[in-house]
Each structure stands twice: as C-alpha cells, then as structure tokens.
C-alpha cells in the first residue's frame, strides 16, 4: 500500500520506443473511454510568468476507468520555447500516478517522452481513422521539426499511414535537415526540406508541430486535404471556419486562444464543429471527402495517465521500476 516507485526517463523512452502500436491502442482505448463518460478530465491549469510571456507550466489532473484498470494522477509539464535556442527540448515533464483506492501517490515517471508519445499516438489514431474515409495520396508535410514532430512521424509510420514523400519546413533549417535525415535513415522514406510554409501546405496530409503562439497560416484547407493541427495556434480563424473540424474534446480545445477558440470568439458559436476523434473511430460524424479536414487535439490528461500506466506496468515486469523505501514519513494515524 505504501510503496512508491520512480521510473527514469531512459527506461520510459526505451519502453515507448519498443511498444508504439501498443501505445496507439492504449490511446485509442482512452479516447473511447472518454467518449463513454468513463473519465474525469478537468481543465488544465496554466502557470504563466510576466517576464516570460511565451513560457508556461501546465497541470493536467485526470482520472480514467480504463480497460486495464482505473488510473488517476497528474502531469506537470513545462513549455519554454526559448530552450530551442540552447538546443534543449522545449518541454519537460513529470507524471504522478496515484492509488485509486487510497489516493496515495504510487509512482513518479519522467514524462517528456510520455507526453510526446501520447501526442503522437493521438495524431496516429486520428490519421488512421480518417484514412478509411479520406485516403491519403502519400504526400505528407510536417511544419515544425522538433521532438513532437519526429515522434509523430515515427507513429504515423508505425500505424502504416501512407508516406511516399515527406516535406519538412522549419524556420531553423538545421532542425528540418535533422528530421529529413531521420526520415531517410531510420524509416527509409523519401524526404526533403522545403523552403517555405506554402510548399509544405501543398501536401495532402499536413502536420503542424510548431511553437507558434499566434496564427500565421491563412491558406484554406483544400478539399480532400487532412491537417493535423497539433500545435493548435498556427491557423487563422478563417481556416478553421472553412474546414471540417474534429477534436479530442471540444470543450477543452475552446480555450487558451487556440485557433478553434479564436474562431469561436469571432463567430460567437461552434457551428464549425464536426465531431470528435472518437466519432471517426466509431463511424459517427464522418468526414465528407470533398471538403478539407482539420484535426485539433488539445491533449487530454487521461491520455498521459493511460500511457503512463502502460509504461509503469512494463517497467515493473522488466524489473526497471525503482522502489523508494520509506518514501512516506507516516503510515499510521496513531
């Protein structure tokens, strides 16, 4: 009852790197459980800093009654975009898992890899489900070439999403070149760095994974085009209003000045909402192939918990979870 375990980052990453399809299944199950009302996912809490307006640390508490077992806890994740200028990842995180019976914390996991994996897996779940109704032509582009971008690329490849040619754009050319090299060397893809956002937007499937705080893309989503709006703030409200829009959770995405939130503020309504990722997976609210599709997953804490529980169980099975003796100072009331 009073055991407490730590799972360090290398263990977390190794488990995730060798179980991508399992992670996709875990994330899809979490989406369906959320759709069934078997989760509690409060609003994320944003800690911001007056002298660092682009930086934030976010708390995501949640509970999910998953197929494997109930899980509850919180992710504490920082996003400091200036880190990229130091060649340091923008995001860092920890995940605390609590015992559902007693509420006691039972594990601490390094969670930057968990966060990127659940983000990538959610993109893969959406892309795989949409491909059944809006088939890709193999032309894929990624705008923004950081940790999230490379993880999404790996997960799209893992689920067999069609990628005949990959175009990569990043304001930091070396980052784009690194992602191109990874695509070629690790995944065997044909990949090129392109010089403008417009060149990337010519692809049939577009993934945005930038650090943009305000919209910079006003090009409409074309008929038959699928855009995975992972970074959430790249597109002008007009782009949102002209597309079919899918979300992981509508209410959660309509905040923090995301592109859909700006569209809601501009129109005063949510008539542009088509459905959720769970709707597509379950065959409801399906996309019209003659219109463009924009997928905006805000990122649910229940996904982090689901992936974290997967990692913790695997770490235990492999004897790699580190138990901390006497972590709790008092274990009896009297």
Short mmCIF file of N, CA and C in Angstrom, two decimals, residues 182-329:
data_model
loop_
_atom_site.label_atom_id
_atom_site.label_comp_id
_atom_site.label_asym_id
_atom_site.label_seq_id
_atom_site.Cartn_x
_atom_site.Cartn_y
_atom_site.Cartn_z
N UNK A 182 16.46 11.75 -40.34
CA UNK A 182 15.82 10.67 -39.58
C UNK A 182 14.82 9.92 -40.46
N UNK A 183 14.04 10.66 -41.23
CA UNK A 183 13.04 10.03 -42.10
C UNK A 183 13.70 9.10 -43.10
N UNK A 184 14.82 9.52 -43.63
CA UNK A 184 15.53 8.70 -44.62
C UNK A 184 16.24 7.51 -43.97
N UNK A 185 17.03 7.80 -42.94
CA UNK A 185 17.92 6.79 -42.37
C UNK A 185 17.18 5.77 -41.50
N UNK A 186 16.24 6.25 -40.70
CA UNK A 186 15.55 5.35 -39.77
C UNK A 186 14.32 4.70 -40.39
N UNK A 187 13.58 5.48 -41.19
CA UNK A 187 12.29 4.99 -41.69
C UNK A 187 12.32 4.65 -43.18
N UNK A 188 13.43 4.96 -43.85
CA UNK A 188 13.54 4.63 -45.26
C UNK A 188 12.62 5.41 -46.17
N UNK A 189 12.27 6.64 -45.76
CA UNK A 189 11.34 7.46 -46.53
C UNK A 189 12.07 8.37 -47.51
N UNK A 190 11.39 8.77 -48.54
CA UNK A 190 11.86 9.86 -49.40
C UNK A 190 11.47 11.16 -48.73
N UNK A 191 12.44 12.00 -48.41
CA UNK A 191 12.17 13.20 -47.64
C UNK A 191 13.03 14.36 -48.11
N UNK A 192 12.45 15.58 -48.07
CA UNK A 192 13.17 16.78 -48.47
C UNK A 192 12.82 17.92 -47.53
N UNK A 193 13.76 18.83 -47.38
CA UNK A 193 13.46 20.09 -46.69
C UNK A 193 12.95 21.08 -47.72
N UNK A 194 11.84 21.75 -47.39
CA UNK A 194 11.31 22.79 -48.28
C UNK A 194 11.55 24.15 -47.66
N UNK A 195 11.54 25.18 -48.50
CA UNK A 195 11.96 26.50 -48.06
C UNK A 195 10.87 27.40 -47.55
N UNK A 196 9.60 27.03 -47.75
CA UNK A 196 8.50 27.90 -47.32
C UNK A 196 7.36 27.07 -46.73
N UNK A 197 6.55 27.74 -45.93
CA UNK A 197 5.34 27.10 -45.41
C UNK A 197 4.41 26.71 -46.54
N UNK A 198 4.29 27.57 -47.54
CA UNK A 198 3.38 27.29 -48.67
C UNK A 198 3.75 26.00 -49.39
N UNK A 199 5.05 25.72 -49.53
CA UNK A 199 5.46 24.47 -50.16
C UNK A 199 5.00 23.28 -49.32
N UNK A 200 5.11 23.40 -48.00
CA UNK A 200 4.65 22.32 -47.13
C UNK A 200 3.13 22.15 -47.21
N UNK A 201 2.41 23.26 -47.30
CA UNK A 201 0.95 23.20 -47.33
C UNK A 201 0.40 22.60 -48.61
N UNK A 202 1.27 22.38 -49.61
CA UNK A 202 0.83 21.75 -50.85
C UNK A 202 0.56 20.26 -50.67
N UNK A 203 1.04 19.66 -49.58
CA UNK A 203 0.87 18.22 -49.36
C UNK A 203 -0.58 17.89 -49.03
N UNK A 204 -0.94 16.62 -49.26
CA UNK A 204 -2.31 16.20 -48.95
C UNK A 204 -2.52 16.05 -47.45
N UNK A 205 -1.50 15.57 -46.75
CA UNK A 205 -1.55 15.47 -45.28
C UNK A 205 -0.50 16.41 -44.71
N UNK A 206 -0.94 17.29 -43.82
CA UNK A 206 -0.04 18.28 -43.22
C UNK A 206 -0.12 18.16 -41.70
N UNK A 207 1.04 18.14 -41.07
CA UNK A 207 1.13 18.12 -39.61
C UNK A 207 1.80 19.41 -39.17
N UNK A 208 1.17 20.14 -38.26
CA UNK A 208 1.82 21.32 -37.68
C UNK A 208 2.26 20.99 -36.26
N UNK A 209 3.54 21.22 -36.00
CA UNK A 209 4.12 20.93 -34.68
C UNK A 209 5.11 22.04 -34.35
N UNK A 210 4.60 23.25 -34.29
CA UNK A 210 5.44 24.44 -34.10
C UNK A 210 5.31 24.96 -32.67
N UNK A 211 6.05 26.04 -32.39
CA UNK A 211 5.92 26.74 -31.11
C UNK A 211 5.19 28.06 -31.29
N UNK A 212 4.48 28.23 -32.40
CA UNK A 212 3.79 29.49 -32.70
C UNK A 212 2.74 29.81 -31.64
N UNK A 213 2.72 31.06 -31.19
CA UNK A 213 1.76 31.49 -30.18
C UNK A 213 0.53 32.13 -30.80
N UNK A 214 0.66 32.59 -32.05
CA UNK A 214 -0.45 33.25 -32.75
C UNK A 214 -0.50 32.74 -34.19
N UNK A 215 -1.68 32.82 -34.83
CA UNK A 215 -1.83 32.30 -36.18
C UNK A 215 -0.89 32.96 -37.19
N UNK A 216 -0.36 32.13 -38.10
CA UNK A 216 0.49 32.63 -39.17
C UNK A 216 0.15 31.98 -40.51
N UNK A 217 -0.88 31.13 -40.53
CA UNK A 217 -1.28 30.46 -41.76
C UNK A 217 -2.74 30.81 -42.05
N UNK A 218 -2.99 31.38 -43.23
CA UNK A 218 -4.35 31.74 -43.62
C UNK A 218 -4.80 30.98 -44.87
N UNK A 219 -3.97 30.08 -45.37
CA UNK A 219 -4.31 29.29 -46.55
C UNK A 219 -5.42 28.30 -46.21
N UNK A 220 -6.52 28.28 -46.93
CA UNK A 220 -7.62 27.35 -46.61
C UNK A 220 -7.19 25.89 -46.75
N UNK A 221 -7.85 25.03 -46.00
CA UNK A 221 -7.65 23.59 -46.14
C UNK A 221 -8.41 23.14 -47.40
N UNK A 222 -7.69 22.50 -48.31
CA UNK A 222 -8.28 22.13 -49.59
C UNK A 222 -9.20 20.92 -49.47
N UNK A 223 -10.12 20.75 -50.41
CA UNK A 223 -10.92 19.52 -50.45
C UNK A 223 -10.02 18.29 -50.50
N UNK A 224 -10.31 17.32 -49.64
CA UNK A 224 -9.52 16.09 -49.60
C UNK A 224 -8.23 16.19 -48.82
N UNK A 225 -7.93 17.36 -48.29
CA UNK A 225 -6.70 17.54 -47.51
C UNK A 225 -6.98 17.27 -46.03
N UNK A 226 -6.02 16.66 -45.35
CA UNK A 226 -6.11 16.39 -43.92
C UNK A 226 -4.99 17.14 -43.22
N UNK A 227 -5.35 17.97 -42.26
CA UNK A 227 -4.37 18.74 -41.50
C UNK A 227 -4.48 18.34 -40.03
N UNK A 228 -3.37 17.87 -39.48
CA UNK A 228 -3.30 17.54 -38.05
C UNK A 228 -2.73 18.75 -37.34
N UNK A 229 -3.61 19.51 -36.71
CA UNK A 229 -3.28 20.80 -36.10
C UNK A 229 -2.77 20.58 -34.68
N UNK A 230 -1.60 19.95 -34.57
CA UNK A 230 -1.12 19.52 -33.26
C UNK A 230 -0.70 20.69 -32.38
N UNK A 231 -0.09 21.71 -32.99
CA UNK A 231 0.38 22.86 -32.19
C UNK A 231 -0.73 23.86 -31.91
N UNK A 232 -1.87 23.71 -32.57
CA UNK A 232 -3.14 24.36 -32.21
C UNK A 232 -3.27 25.84 -32.51
N UNK A 233 -2.18 26.56 -32.72
CA UNK A 233 -2.29 28.01 -32.85
C UNK A 233 -1.73 28.53 -34.18
N UNK A 234 -1.52 27.67 -35.15
CA UNK A 234 -0.93 28.09 -36.41
C UNK A 234 -1.92 28.71 -37.38
N UNK A 235 -3.19 28.34 -37.28
CA UNK A 235 -4.15 28.68 -38.33
C UNK A 235 -5.06 29.84 -37.93
N UNK A 236 -5.30 30.72 -38.92
CA UNK A 236 -6.23 31.82 -38.72
C UNK A 236 -7.65 31.28 -38.55
N UNK A 237 -8.52 32.01 -37.85
CA UNK A 237 -9.90 31.55 -37.67
C UNK A 237 -10.60 31.22 -39.00
N UNK A 238 -10.26 31.96 -40.05
CA UNK A 238 -10.90 31.70 -41.35
C UNK A 238 -10.62 30.29 -41.85
N UNK A 239 -9.43 29.76 -41.54
CA UNK A 239 -9.09 28.40 -41.95
C UNK A 239 -9.97 27.40 -41.20
N UNK A 240 -10.14 27.63 -39.92
CA UNK A 240 -11.00 26.76 -39.10
C UNK A 240 -12.42 26.79 -39.64
N UNK A 241 -12.92 27.97 -39.92
CA UNK A 241 -14.31 28.11 -40.34
C UNK A 241 -14.57 27.49 -41.70
N UNK A 242 -13.54 27.34 -42.52
CA UNK A 242 -13.71 26.77 -43.84
C UNK A 242 -13.51 25.27 -43.91
N UNK A 243 -13.19 24.64 -42.78
CA UNK A 243 -12.86 23.21 -42.77
C UNK A 243 -13.89 22.40 -41.98
N UNK A 244 -13.81 21.08 -42.14
CA UNK A 244 -14.49 20.16 -41.22
C UNK A 244 -13.56 19.98 -40.02
N UNK A 245 -14.09 20.16 -38.83
CA UNK A 245 -13.24 20.22 -37.64
C UNK A 245 -13.55 19.09 -36.66
N UNK A 246 -12.46 18.37 -36.30
CA UNK A 246 -12.55 17.29 -35.33
C UNK A 246 -11.62 17.59 -34.16
N UNK A 247 -12.05 17.18 -32.96
CA UNK A 247 -11.34 17.47 -31.73
C UNK A 247 -11.22 16.20 -30.89
N UNK A 248 -10.27 16.21 -29.93
CA UNK A 248 -10.31 15.12 -28.96
C UNK A 248 -11.42 15.40 -27.94
N UNK A 249 -11.56 16.69 -27.57
CA UNK A 249 -12.62 17.13 -26.66
C UNK A 249 -12.93 18.58 -27.03
N UNK A 250 -14.13 18.84 -27.45
CA UNK A 250 -14.49 20.17 -27.96
C UNK A 250 -14.31 21.23 -26.88
N UNK A 251 -14.84 20.96 -25.71
CA UNK A 251 -14.81 21.97 -24.64
C UNK A 251 -13.38 22.34 -24.27
N UNK A 252 -12.51 21.35 -24.19
CA UNK A 252 -11.13 21.62 -23.79
C UNK A 252 -10.39 22.46 -24.82
N UNK A 253 -10.72 22.27 -26.09
CA UNK A 253 -9.98 22.98 -27.14
C UNK A 253 -10.43 24.42 -27.29
N UNK A 254 -11.61 24.75 -26.76
CA UNK A 254 -12.13 26.11 -26.90
C UNK A 254 -11.66 27.00 -25.75
N UNK A 255 -10.35 27.10 -25.64
CA UNK A 255 -9.76 27.95 -24.60
C UNK A 255 -8.32 28.25 -24.98
N UNK A 256 -7.70 29.14 -24.23
CA UNK A 256 -6.27 29.45 -24.36
C UNK A 256 -5.91 29.98 -25.75
N UNK A 257 -6.89 30.59 -26.43
CA UNK A 257 -6.65 31.21 -27.75
C UNK A 257 -6.06 30.24 -28.77
N UNK A 258 -6.52 28.99 -28.73
CA UNK A 258 -6.21 28.09 -29.84
C UNK A 258 -6.92 28.62 -31.09
N UNK A 259 -6.55 28.11 -32.24
CA UNK A 259 -7.21 28.55 -33.48
C UNK A 259 -8.73 28.32 -33.43
N UNK A 260 -9.21 27.14 -32.96
CA UNK A 260 -10.66 26.98 -32.84
C UNK A 260 -11.28 27.94 -31.83
N UNK A 261 -10.57 28.22 -30.75
CA UNK A 261 -11.09 29.17 -29.76
C UNK A 261 -11.23 30.56 -30.38
N UNK A 262 -10.26 30.97 -31.19
CA UNK A 262 -10.35 32.26 -31.87
C UNK A 262 -11.52 32.27 -32.85
N UNK A 263 -11.75 31.13 -33.51
CA UNK A 263 -12.90 31.05 -34.42
C UNK A 263 -14.21 31.18 -33.66
N UNK A 264 -14.26 30.57 -32.48
CA UNK A 264 -15.47 30.69 -31.66
C UNK A 264 -15.67 32.13 -31.21
N UNK A 265 -14.59 32.79 -30.81
CA UNK A 265 -14.70 34.19 -30.39
C UNK A 265 -15.16 35.07 -31.54
N UNK A 266 -14.69 34.76 -32.74
CA UNK A 266 -15.04 35.58 -33.90
C UNK A 266 -16.50 35.42 -34.30
N UNK A 267 -17.01 34.21 -34.19
CA UNK A 267 -18.37 33.94 -34.67
C UNK A 267 -19.42 33.94 -33.56
N UNK A 268 -18.97 33.68 -32.33
CA UNK A 268 -19.91 33.58 -31.22
C UNK A 268 -20.65 32.26 -31.17
N UNK A 269 -20.18 31.28 -31.94
CA UNK A 269 -20.84 29.97 -31.91
C UNK A 269 -19.82 28.88 -32.23
N UNK A 270 -20.31 27.62 -32.19
CA UNK A 270 -19.49 26.46 -32.50
C UNK A 270 -20.06 25.67 -33.67
N UNK A 271 -20.67 26.35 -34.57
CA UNK A 271 -21.28 25.68 -35.71
C UNK A 271 -20.24 24.99 -36.60
N UNK A 272 -18.98 25.37 -36.45
CA UNK A 272 -17.91 24.79 -37.27
C UNK A 272 -17.43 23.43 -36.75
N UNK A 273 -17.93 23.00 -35.60
CA UNK A 273 -17.53 21.72 -35.02
C UNK A 273 -18.22 20.59 -35.77
N UNK A 274 -17.41 19.64 -36.27
CA UNK A 274 -17.96 18.47 -36.98
C UNK A 274 -18.11 17.28 -36.04
N UNK A 275 -17.11 17.05 -35.18
CA UNK A 275 -17.17 15.92 -34.28
C UNK A 275 -15.86 15.72 -33.55
N UNK A 276 -15.70 14.53 -32.99
CA UNK A 276 -14.50 14.19 -32.23
C UNK A 276 -13.75 13.05 -32.91
N UNK A 277 -12.53 12.84 -32.43
CA UNK A 277 -11.75 11.70 -32.93
C UNK A 277 -12.50 10.39 -32.64
N UNK A 278 -13.11 10.30 -31.47
CA UNK A 278 -13.89 9.10 -31.14
C UNK A 278 -15.04 8.91 -32.11
N UNK A 279 -15.66 10.00 -32.57
CA UNK A 279 -16.73 9.89 -33.57
C UNK A 279 -16.22 9.21 -34.83
N UNK A 280 -15.03 9.58 -35.28
CA UNK A 280 -14.49 8.99 -36.51
C UNK A 280 -14.14 7.52 -36.28
N UNK A 281 -13.50 7.24 -35.14
CA UNK A 281 -13.14 5.86 -34.83
C UNK A 281 -14.38 4.97 -34.79
N UNK A 282 -15.47 5.50 -34.24
CA UNK A 282 -16.68 4.71 -34.08
C UNK A 282 -17.64 4.81 -35.27
N UNK A 283 -17.23 5.55 -36.32
CA UNK A 283 -18.05 5.61 -37.52
C UNK A 283 -19.18 6.60 -37.45
N UNK A 284 -19.08 7.58 -36.54
CA UNK A 284 -20.09 8.63 -36.45
C UNK A 284 -19.49 9.93 -36.98
N UNK A 285 -20.34 10.84 -37.43
CA UNK A 285 -19.91 12.17 -37.87
C UNK A 285 -18.71 12.07 -38.81
N UNK A 286 -18.86 11.28 -39.86
CA UNK A 286 -17.74 11.00 -40.75
C UNK A 286 -17.48 12.18 -41.69
N UNK A 287 -16.22 12.34 -42.12
CA UNK A 287 -15.88 13.49 -42.97
C UNK A 287 -16.39 13.32 -44.40
N UNK A 288 -16.66 14.45 -45.02
CA UNK A 288 -17.00 14.49 -46.43
C UNK A 288 -15.69 14.62 -47.21
N UNK A 289 -15.34 13.64 -48.05
CA UNK A 289 -14.06 13.69 -48.77
C UNK A 289 -13.92 14.90 -49.69
N UNK A 290 -15.04 15.56 -50.02
CA UNK A 290 -14.97 16.72 -50.91
C UNK A 290 -14.64 18.01 -50.17
N UNK A 291 -14.44 17.90 -48.86
CA UNK A 291 -14.06 19.07 -48.06
C UNK A 291 -12.78 18.77 -47.29
N UNK A 292 -12.10 19.84 -46.88
CA UNK A 292 -10.88 19.68 -46.10
C UNK A 292 -11.18 19.34 -44.65
N UNK A 293 -10.22 18.65 -44.01
CA UNK A 293 -10.38 18.22 -42.62
C UNK A 293 -9.27 18.82 -41.77
N UNK A 294 -9.66 19.41 -40.64
CA UNK A 294 -8.71 19.97 -39.67
C UNK A 294 -8.94 19.27 -38.34
N UNK A 295 -7.90 18.60 -37.83
CA UNK A 295 -7.99 17.88 -36.56
C UNK A 295 -7.20 18.66 -35.51
N UNK A 296 -7.88 19.03 -34.42
CA UNK A 296 -7.24 19.84 -33.37
C UNK A 296 -7.34 19.14 -32.02
N UNK A 297 -6.36 18.31 -31.68
CA UNK A 297 -6.37 17.64 -30.37
C UNK A 297 -5.68 18.51 -29.31
N UNK A 298 -6.45 18.97 -28.33
CA UNK A 298 -5.89 19.83 -27.29
C UNK A 298 -4.91 19.08 -26.40
N UNK A 299 -5.16 17.79 -26.25
CA UNK A 299 -4.29 17.00 -25.39
C UNK A 299 -4.93 16.77 -24.03
N UNK A 300 -5.44 15.58 -23.81
CA UNK A 300 -6.18 15.26 -22.58
C UNK A 300 -5.28 14.57 -21.57
N UNK A 301 -5.43 14.95 -20.31
CA UNK A 301 -4.66 14.32 -19.25
C UNK A 301 -4.91 12.83 -19.16
N UNK A 302 -6.10 12.37 -19.55
CA UNK A 302 -6.39 10.94 -19.47
C UNK A 302 -5.45 10.14 -20.39
N UNK A 303 -5.00 10.75 -21.49
CA UNK A 303 -4.08 10.06 -22.38
C UNK A 303 -2.73 9.86 -21.71
N UNK A 304 -2.26 10.88 -21.00
CA UNK A 304 -0.99 10.76 -20.27
C UNK A 304 -1.07 9.66 -19.22
N UNK A 305 -2.21 9.60 -18.51
CA UNK A 305 -2.37 8.57 -17.49
C UNK A 305 -2.37 7.18 -18.11
N UNK A 306 -3.06 7.04 -19.24
CA UNK A 306 -3.15 5.74 -19.88
C UNK A 306 -1.77 5.27 -20.34
N UNK A 307 -1.02 6.17 -20.98
CA UNK A 307 0.32 5.80 -21.44
C UNK A 307 1.25 5.60 -20.25
N UNK A 308 1.11 6.44 -19.22
CA UNK A 308 1.94 6.28 -18.03
C UNK A 308 1.72 4.96 -17.34
N UNK A 309 0.45 4.53 -17.25
CA UNK A 309 0.18 3.23 -16.63
C UNK A 309 0.77 2.10 -17.47
N UNK A 310 0.68 2.21 -18.77
CA UNK A 310 1.32 1.22 -19.67
C UNK A 310 2.81 1.12 -19.39
N UNK A 311 3.46 2.27 -19.26
CA UNK A 311 4.91 2.30 -19.01
C UNK A 311 5.23 1.73 -17.64
N UNK A 312 4.47 2.11 -16.62
CA UNK A 312 4.74 1.62 -15.26
C UNK A 312 4.62 0.11 -15.18
N UNK A 313 3.57 -0.44 -15.77
CA UNK A 313 3.39 -1.90 -15.73
C UNK A 313 4.53 -2.61 -16.46
N UNK A 314 4.95 -2.05 -17.60
CA UNK A 314 6.06 -2.65 -18.34
C UNK A 314 7.36 -2.56 -17.56
N UNK A 315 7.58 -1.42 -16.91
CA UNK A 315 8.81 -1.24 -16.11
C UNK A 315 8.84 -2.23 -14.95
N UNK A 316 7.70 -2.46 -14.34
CA UNK A 316 7.64 -3.43 -13.24
C UNK A 316 7.95 -4.84 -13.76
N UNK A 317 7.35 -5.20 -14.88
CA UNK A 317 7.57 -6.53 -15.44
C UNK A 317 9.04 -6.76 -15.77
N UNK A 318 9.72 -5.70 -16.21
CA UNK A 318 11.12 -5.80 -16.59
C UNK A 318 12.07 -5.54 -15.42
N UNK A 319 11.52 -5.31 -14.23
CA UNK A 319 12.35 -5.06 -13.06
C UNK A 319 13.09 -3.73 -13.11
N UNK A 320 12.52 -2.74 -13.82
CA UNK A 320 13.21 -1.46 -14.02
C UNK A 320 12.58 -0.30 -13.27
N UNK A 321 11.48 -0.56 -12.56
CA UNK A 321 10.90 0.47 -11.70
C UNK A 321 11.68 0.50 -10.39
N UNK A 322 12.10 1.68 -9.98
CA UNK A 322 12.95 1.83 -8.79
C UNK A 322 12.08 2.15 -7.59
N UNK A 323 12.06 1.24 -6.62
CA UNK A 323 11.27 1.48 -5.41
C UNK A 323 12.05 2.38 -4.46
N UNK A 324 11.35 3.36 -3.88
CA UNK A 324 11.95 4.29 -2.91
C UNK A 324 11.48 3.88 -1.52
N UNK A 325 12.35 3.26 -0.72
CA UNK A 325 11.95 2.82 0.63
C UNK A 325 11.60 4.01 1.52
N UNK A 326 10.61 3.83 2.37
CA UNK A 326 10.24 4.84 3.37
C UNK A 326 9.96 6.20 2.75
N UNK A 327 9.35 6.21 1.57
CA UNK A 327 9.03 7.49 0.94
C UNK A 327 8.04 8.27 1.78
N UNK A 328 7.08 7.55 2.39
CA UNK A 328 6.07 8.22 3.21
C UNK A 328 6.54 8.25 4.66
N UNK A 329 6.51 9.42 5.26
CA UNK A 329 7.03 9.60 6.61
C UNK A 329 6.16 9.01 7.69
#
